[in-house]
Short mmCIF file of C-alpha atoms in Angstrom, two decimals:
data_model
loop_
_atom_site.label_atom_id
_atom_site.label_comp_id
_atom_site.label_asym_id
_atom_site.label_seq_id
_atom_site.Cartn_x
_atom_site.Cartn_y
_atom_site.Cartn_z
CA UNK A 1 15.26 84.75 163.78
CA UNK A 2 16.38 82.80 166.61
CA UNK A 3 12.88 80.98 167.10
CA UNK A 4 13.40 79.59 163.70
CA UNK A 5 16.53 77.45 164.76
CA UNK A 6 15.55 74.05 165.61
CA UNK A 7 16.27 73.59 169.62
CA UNK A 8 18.33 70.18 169.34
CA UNK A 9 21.40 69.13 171.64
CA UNK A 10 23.24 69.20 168.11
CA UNK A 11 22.62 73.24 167.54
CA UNK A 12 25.00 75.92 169.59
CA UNK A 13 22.68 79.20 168.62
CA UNK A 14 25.71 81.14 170.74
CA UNK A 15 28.09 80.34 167.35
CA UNK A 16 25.96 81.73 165.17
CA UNK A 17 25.73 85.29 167.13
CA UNK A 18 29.55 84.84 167.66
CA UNK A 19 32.02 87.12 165.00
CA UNK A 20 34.66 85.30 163.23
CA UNK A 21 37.52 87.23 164.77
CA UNK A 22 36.76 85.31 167.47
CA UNK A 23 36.07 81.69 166.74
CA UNK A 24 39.58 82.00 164.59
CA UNK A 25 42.00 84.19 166.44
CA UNK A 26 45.04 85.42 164.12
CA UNK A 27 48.35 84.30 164.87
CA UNK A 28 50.29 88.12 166.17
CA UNK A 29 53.22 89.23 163.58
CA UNK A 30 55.69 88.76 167.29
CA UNK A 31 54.57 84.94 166.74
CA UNK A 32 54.94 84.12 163.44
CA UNK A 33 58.43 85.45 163.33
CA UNK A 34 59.24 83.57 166.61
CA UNK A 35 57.93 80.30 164.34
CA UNK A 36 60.84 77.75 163.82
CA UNK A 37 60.62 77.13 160.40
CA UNK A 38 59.77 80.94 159.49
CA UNK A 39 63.08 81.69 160.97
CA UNK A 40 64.47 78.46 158.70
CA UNK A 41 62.80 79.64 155.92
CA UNK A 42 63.91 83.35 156.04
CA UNK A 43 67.32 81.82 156.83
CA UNK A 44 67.01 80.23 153.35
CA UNK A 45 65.92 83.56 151.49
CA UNK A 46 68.52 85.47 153.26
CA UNK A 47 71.15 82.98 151.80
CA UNK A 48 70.09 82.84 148.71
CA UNK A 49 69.07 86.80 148.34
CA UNK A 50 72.56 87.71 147.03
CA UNK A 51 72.35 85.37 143.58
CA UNK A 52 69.20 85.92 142.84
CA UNK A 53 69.92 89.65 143.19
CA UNK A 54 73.31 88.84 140.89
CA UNK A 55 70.79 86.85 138.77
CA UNK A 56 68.62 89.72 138.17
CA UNK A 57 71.08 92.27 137.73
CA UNK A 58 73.85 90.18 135.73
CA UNK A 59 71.49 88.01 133.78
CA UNK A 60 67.76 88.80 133.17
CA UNK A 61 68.02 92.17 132.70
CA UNK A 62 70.76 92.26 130.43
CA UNK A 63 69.10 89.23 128.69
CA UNK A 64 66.22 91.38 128.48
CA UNK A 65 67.63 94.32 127.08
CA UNK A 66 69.45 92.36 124.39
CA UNK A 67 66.67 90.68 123.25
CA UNK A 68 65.21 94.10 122.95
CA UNK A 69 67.99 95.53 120.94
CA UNK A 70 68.05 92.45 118.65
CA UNK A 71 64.40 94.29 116.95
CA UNK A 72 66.50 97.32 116.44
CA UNK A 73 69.04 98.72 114.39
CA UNK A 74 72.31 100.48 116.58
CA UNK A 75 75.73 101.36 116.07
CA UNK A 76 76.09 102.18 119.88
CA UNK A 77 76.63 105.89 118.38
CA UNK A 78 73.23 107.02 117.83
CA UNK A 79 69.99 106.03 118.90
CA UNK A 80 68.40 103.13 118.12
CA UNK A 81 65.65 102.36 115.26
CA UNK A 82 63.00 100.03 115.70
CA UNK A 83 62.83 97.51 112.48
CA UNK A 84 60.56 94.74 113.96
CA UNK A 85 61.57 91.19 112.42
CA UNK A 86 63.86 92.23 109.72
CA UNK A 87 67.37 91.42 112.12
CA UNK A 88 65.83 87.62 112.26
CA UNK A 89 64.84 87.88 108.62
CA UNK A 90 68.42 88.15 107.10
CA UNK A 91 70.02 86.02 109.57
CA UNK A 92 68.11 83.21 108.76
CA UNK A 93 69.27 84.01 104.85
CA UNK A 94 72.80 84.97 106.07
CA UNK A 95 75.68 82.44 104.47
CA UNK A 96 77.85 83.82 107.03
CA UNK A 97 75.74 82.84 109.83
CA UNK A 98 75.18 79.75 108.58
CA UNK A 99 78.97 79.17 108.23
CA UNK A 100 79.42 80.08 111.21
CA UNK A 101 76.78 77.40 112.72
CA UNK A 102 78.93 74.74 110.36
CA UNK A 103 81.79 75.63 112.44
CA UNK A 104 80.52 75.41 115.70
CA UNK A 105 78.73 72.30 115.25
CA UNK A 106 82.02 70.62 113.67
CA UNK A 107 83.91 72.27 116.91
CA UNK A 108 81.51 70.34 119.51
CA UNK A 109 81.45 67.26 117.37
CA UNK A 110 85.36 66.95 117.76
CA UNK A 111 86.02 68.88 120.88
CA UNK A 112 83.12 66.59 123.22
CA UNK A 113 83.30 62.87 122.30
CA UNK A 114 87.25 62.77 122.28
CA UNK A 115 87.09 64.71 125.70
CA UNK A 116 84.53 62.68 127.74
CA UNK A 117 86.52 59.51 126.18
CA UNK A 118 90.03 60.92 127.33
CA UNK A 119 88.77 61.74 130.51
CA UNK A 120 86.56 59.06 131.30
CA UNK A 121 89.92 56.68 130.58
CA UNK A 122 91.51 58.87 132.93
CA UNK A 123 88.82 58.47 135.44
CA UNK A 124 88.74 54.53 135.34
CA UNK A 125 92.55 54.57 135.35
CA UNK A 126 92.72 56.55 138.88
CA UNK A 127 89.67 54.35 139.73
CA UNK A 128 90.61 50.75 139.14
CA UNK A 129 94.03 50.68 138.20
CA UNK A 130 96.32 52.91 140.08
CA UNK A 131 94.58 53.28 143.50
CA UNK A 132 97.24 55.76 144.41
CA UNK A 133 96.44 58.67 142.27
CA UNK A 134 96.33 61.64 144.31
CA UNK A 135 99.53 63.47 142.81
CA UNK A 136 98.53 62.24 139.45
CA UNK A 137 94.89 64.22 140.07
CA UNK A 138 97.22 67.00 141.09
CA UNK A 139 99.02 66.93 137.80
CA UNK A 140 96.61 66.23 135.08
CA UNK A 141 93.97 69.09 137.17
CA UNK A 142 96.94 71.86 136.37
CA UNK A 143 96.12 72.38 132.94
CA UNK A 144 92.82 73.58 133.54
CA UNK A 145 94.10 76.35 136.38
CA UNK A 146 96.25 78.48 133.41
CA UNK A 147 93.60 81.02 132.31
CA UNK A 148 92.53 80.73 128.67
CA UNK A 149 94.57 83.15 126.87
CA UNK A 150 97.78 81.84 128.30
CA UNK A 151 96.80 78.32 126.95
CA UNK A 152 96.49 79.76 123.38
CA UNK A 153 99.48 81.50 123.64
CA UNK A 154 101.58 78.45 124.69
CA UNK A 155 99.94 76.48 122.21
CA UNK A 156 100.31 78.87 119.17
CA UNK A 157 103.49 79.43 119.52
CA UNK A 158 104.15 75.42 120.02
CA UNK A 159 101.86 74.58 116.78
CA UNK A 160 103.83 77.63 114.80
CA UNK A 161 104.83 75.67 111.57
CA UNK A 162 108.63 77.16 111.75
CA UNK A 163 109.15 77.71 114.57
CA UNK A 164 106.88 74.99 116.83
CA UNK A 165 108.54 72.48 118.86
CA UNK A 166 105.67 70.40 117.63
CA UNK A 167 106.37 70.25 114.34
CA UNK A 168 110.15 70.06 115.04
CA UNK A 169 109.31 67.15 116.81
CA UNK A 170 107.18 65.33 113.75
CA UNK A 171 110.49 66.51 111.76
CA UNK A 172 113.12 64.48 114.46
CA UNK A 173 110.00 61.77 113.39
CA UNK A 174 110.76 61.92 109.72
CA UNK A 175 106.92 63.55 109.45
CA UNK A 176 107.03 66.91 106.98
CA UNK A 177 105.52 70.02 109.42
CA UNK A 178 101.90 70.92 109.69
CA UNK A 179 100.09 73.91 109.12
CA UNK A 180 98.01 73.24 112.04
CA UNK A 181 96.62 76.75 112.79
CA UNK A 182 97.01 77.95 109.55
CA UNK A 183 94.93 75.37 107.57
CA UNK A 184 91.34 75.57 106.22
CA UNK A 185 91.24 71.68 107.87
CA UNK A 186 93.22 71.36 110.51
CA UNK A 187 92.11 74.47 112.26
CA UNK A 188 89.24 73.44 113.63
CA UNK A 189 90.74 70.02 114.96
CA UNK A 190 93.98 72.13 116.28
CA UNK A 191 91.75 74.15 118.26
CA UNK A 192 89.48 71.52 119.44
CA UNK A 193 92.52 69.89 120.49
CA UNK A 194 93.98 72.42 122.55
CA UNK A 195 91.23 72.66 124.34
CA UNK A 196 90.99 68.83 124.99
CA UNK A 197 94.06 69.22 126.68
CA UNK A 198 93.24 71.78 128.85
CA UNK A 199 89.98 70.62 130.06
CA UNK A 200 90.46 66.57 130.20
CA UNK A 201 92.08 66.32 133.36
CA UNK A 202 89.00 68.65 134.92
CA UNK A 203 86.39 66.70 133.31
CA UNK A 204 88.03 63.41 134.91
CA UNK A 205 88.35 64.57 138.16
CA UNK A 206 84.37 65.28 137.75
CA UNK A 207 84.29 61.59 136.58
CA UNK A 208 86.35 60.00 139.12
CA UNK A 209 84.79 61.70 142.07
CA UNK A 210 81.06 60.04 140.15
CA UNK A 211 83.14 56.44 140.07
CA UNK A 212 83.52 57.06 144.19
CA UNK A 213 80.37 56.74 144.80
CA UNK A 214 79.52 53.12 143.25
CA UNK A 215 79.52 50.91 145.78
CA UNK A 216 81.83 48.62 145.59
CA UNK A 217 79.69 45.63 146.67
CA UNK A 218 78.08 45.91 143.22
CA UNK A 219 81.51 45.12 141.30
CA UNK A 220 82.06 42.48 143.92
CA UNK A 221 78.93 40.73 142.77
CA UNK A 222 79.32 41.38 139.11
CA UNK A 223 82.94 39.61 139.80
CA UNK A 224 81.61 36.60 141.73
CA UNK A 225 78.68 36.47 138.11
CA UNK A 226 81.81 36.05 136.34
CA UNK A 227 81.70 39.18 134.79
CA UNK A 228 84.71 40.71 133.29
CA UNK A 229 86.10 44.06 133.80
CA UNK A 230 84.78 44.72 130.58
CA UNK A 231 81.48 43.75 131.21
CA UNK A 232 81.43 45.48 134.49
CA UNK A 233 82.32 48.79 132.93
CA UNK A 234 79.36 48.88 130.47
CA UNK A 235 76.92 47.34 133.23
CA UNK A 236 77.45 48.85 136.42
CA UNK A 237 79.87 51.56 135.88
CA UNK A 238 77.92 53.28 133.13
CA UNK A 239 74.69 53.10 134.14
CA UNK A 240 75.48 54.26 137.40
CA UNK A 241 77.31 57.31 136.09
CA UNK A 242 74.47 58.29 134.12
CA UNK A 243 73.78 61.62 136.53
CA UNK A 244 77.71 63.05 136.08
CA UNK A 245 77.65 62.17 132.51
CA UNK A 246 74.79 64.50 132.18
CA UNK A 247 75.98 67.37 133.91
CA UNK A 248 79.70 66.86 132.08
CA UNK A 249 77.94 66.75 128.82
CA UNK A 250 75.16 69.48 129.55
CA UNK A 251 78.03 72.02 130.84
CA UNK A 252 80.67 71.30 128.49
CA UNK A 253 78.19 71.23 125.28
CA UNK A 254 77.11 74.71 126.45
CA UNK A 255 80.76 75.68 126.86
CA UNK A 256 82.07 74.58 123.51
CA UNK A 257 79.43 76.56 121.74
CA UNK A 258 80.63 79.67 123.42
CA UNK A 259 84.21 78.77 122.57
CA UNK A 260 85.77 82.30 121.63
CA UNK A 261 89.13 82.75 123.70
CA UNK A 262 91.10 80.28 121.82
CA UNK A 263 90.12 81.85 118.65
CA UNK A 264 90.61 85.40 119.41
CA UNK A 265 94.22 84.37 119.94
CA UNK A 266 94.83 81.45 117.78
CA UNK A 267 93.45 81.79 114.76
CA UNK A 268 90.83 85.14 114.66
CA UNK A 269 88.18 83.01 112.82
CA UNK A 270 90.39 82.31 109.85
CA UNK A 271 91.84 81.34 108.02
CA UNK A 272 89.48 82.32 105.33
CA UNK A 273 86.57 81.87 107.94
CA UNK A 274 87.57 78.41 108.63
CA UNK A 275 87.43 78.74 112.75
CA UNK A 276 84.58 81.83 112.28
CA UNK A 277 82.15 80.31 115.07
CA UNK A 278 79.10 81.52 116.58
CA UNK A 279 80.48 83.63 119.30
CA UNK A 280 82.89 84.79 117.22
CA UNK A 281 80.24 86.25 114.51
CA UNK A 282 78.47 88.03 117.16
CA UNK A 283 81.69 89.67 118.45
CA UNK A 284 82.86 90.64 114.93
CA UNK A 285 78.98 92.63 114.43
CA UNK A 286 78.84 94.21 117.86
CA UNK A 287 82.98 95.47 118.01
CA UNK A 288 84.13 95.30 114.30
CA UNK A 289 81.21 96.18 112.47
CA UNK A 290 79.23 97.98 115.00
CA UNK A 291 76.07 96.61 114.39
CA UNK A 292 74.61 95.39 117.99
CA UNK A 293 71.22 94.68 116.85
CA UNK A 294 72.02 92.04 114.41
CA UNK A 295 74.56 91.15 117.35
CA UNK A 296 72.04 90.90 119.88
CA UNK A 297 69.58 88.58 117.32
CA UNK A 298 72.55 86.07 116.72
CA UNK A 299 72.72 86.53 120.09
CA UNK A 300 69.36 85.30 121.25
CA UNK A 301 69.15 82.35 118.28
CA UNK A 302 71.98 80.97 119.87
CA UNK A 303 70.55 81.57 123.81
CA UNK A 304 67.38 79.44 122.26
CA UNK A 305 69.54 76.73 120.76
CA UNK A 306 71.45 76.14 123.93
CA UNK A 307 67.97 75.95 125.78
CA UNK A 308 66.70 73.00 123.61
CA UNK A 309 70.03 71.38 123.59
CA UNK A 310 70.16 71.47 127.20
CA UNK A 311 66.35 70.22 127.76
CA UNK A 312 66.39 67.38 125.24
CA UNK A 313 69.83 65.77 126.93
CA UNK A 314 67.97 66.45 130.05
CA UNK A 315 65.04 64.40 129.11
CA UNK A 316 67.12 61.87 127.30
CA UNK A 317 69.06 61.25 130.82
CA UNK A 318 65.55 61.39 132.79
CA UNK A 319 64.63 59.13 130.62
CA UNK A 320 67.35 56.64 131.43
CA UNK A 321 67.39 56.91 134.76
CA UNK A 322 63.97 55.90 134.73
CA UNK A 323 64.20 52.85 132.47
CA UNK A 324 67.47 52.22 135.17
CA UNK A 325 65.22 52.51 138.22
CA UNK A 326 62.40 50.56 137.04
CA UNK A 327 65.15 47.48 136.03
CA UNK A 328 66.37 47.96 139.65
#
């Protein structure tokens, strides 16, 4: 065989005889661990081991398992019967659930425009106009440190129509008292409202700390343009913002659709299923009624709306800061 190699100074017959554990030695295990960015890397994993452990155990799993439950029927008493499709059949013909969606959707329609408003005012306030703001970031943040349930509390008892300071105030105001909590319309706005007050002052010190990183050379221009302030907001400051705005409205449309402290104290979805949202149905079938498969499927219908919500604003504020970078 090795007469019927061509002899040329371009041919080494010696690397065809030679094995390829030679011609490509393999690195030793001692080595590749002593390898900077192997260390770096299993630096990394290390780091992040512990969430994605949490993640696992805390999340997928249980998410999982639910989804799992949500083809079956179970009272958490006995065990549980498999009945296929017919938990997603009825909810989709379910009035209830559908109320239930009503209310939710009215909740985030009130609760999230008035917020990022209030706070973004807030935010431009600190910004622009009082440069000194530190103890007023202090003050408006404090709010947002008093755990849920003690917000409802101090807010029921101030909306109480006897007994409220709130409505003895409209009274000192000539105004007759509201029902606030206690009315088919004003429940949903009460609520919404408490809530606006708890979490504006957070949701403008997300804002301000975006408006600190606009450099200010950029308003300096706009100014010397002859650009108002105005015209500087909805030009420079906007735009530029368009990355917090996204994760306010992302986090805080995820967390008004799982509103269910204030109502547990407030209200209890009434009156006459006026404040009955989404989280609240699925608490009411899984701990009143004891019915954790149709729990579980309300459950996972909302899990899938959330997803969608949360990947079309995403792609709406890719989309932006595209159309912004290209203009650049």
């Amino acid at each position: 065989m090795e007469n019927d190699v061509p002899q040329t100074p371009g041919n080494n017959i010696s690397l065809l005889k030679r094995p390829a554990s030679q011609s490509h030695p393999p690195a030793s295990f001692a080595g590749w661990f002593k390898n900077k960015r192997t260390q770096e890397a299993l630096t990394g994993y290390l780091f992040i081991f512990p969430a994605v452990v949490g993640f696992i155990v805390f999340f997928a799993l249980p998410a999982v398992r639910g989804l799992l439950i949500s083809f079956t029927n179970w009272n958490l008493l006995t065990p549980a019967d498999y009945v296929g499709l017919q938990n997603y059949q009825r909810l989709f013909n379910d009035p209830s659930f559908w109320n239930s969606v009503s209310v939710t959707l009215r909740y985030v329609l009130f609760n999230i425009p008035l917020q990022v408003i209030i706070a973004m005012a807030l935010a431009v306030f600190m910004d622009r106009v009082y440069q000194k703001s530190a103890w007023l970031r202090n003050i408006i943040i404090i709010p947002w440190l008093f755990p849920g349930v003690v917000v409802a509390i101090l807010w029921m008892w101030m909306l109480d129509n006897r007994l409220g300071i709130v409505n003895a105030m409209l009274n000192e105001l000539g105004l007759p008292s509201q029902p606030f909590l206690g009315s088919v319309e004003q429940v949903i706005p009460s609520i919404a409202l408490i809530n606006i007050w708890r979490y504006a002052g957070y949701t403008s010190i997300l804002i301000f700390a975006g408006l600190k990183t606009i450099p200010q050379q950029l308003y300096d221009a706009a100014a010397i343009d002859g650009a108002s302030g105005v015209r500087q907001f909805w030009s420079v400051t906007l735009p530029l913002l368009r990355p917090v705005l996204a994760f306010v409205l992302i986090t805080h449309i995820i967390g008004s659709f799982q509103i269910f402290d204030t109502i547990a104290v407030t209200s209890g979805g009434g009156p006459v299923k006026a404040s009955q949202v989404l989280y609240w149905y699925i608490y009411e079938f899984a701990f009143v009624r004891f019915n954790m498969g149709y729990a579980t499927t309300i459950a996972t219908v909302l899990f899938v709306v959330l997803v969608g919500v949360t990947v079309i604003q995403m792609r709406f504020f890719n989309a932006n800061n595209a159309d912004l970078a290209d203009f650049s």
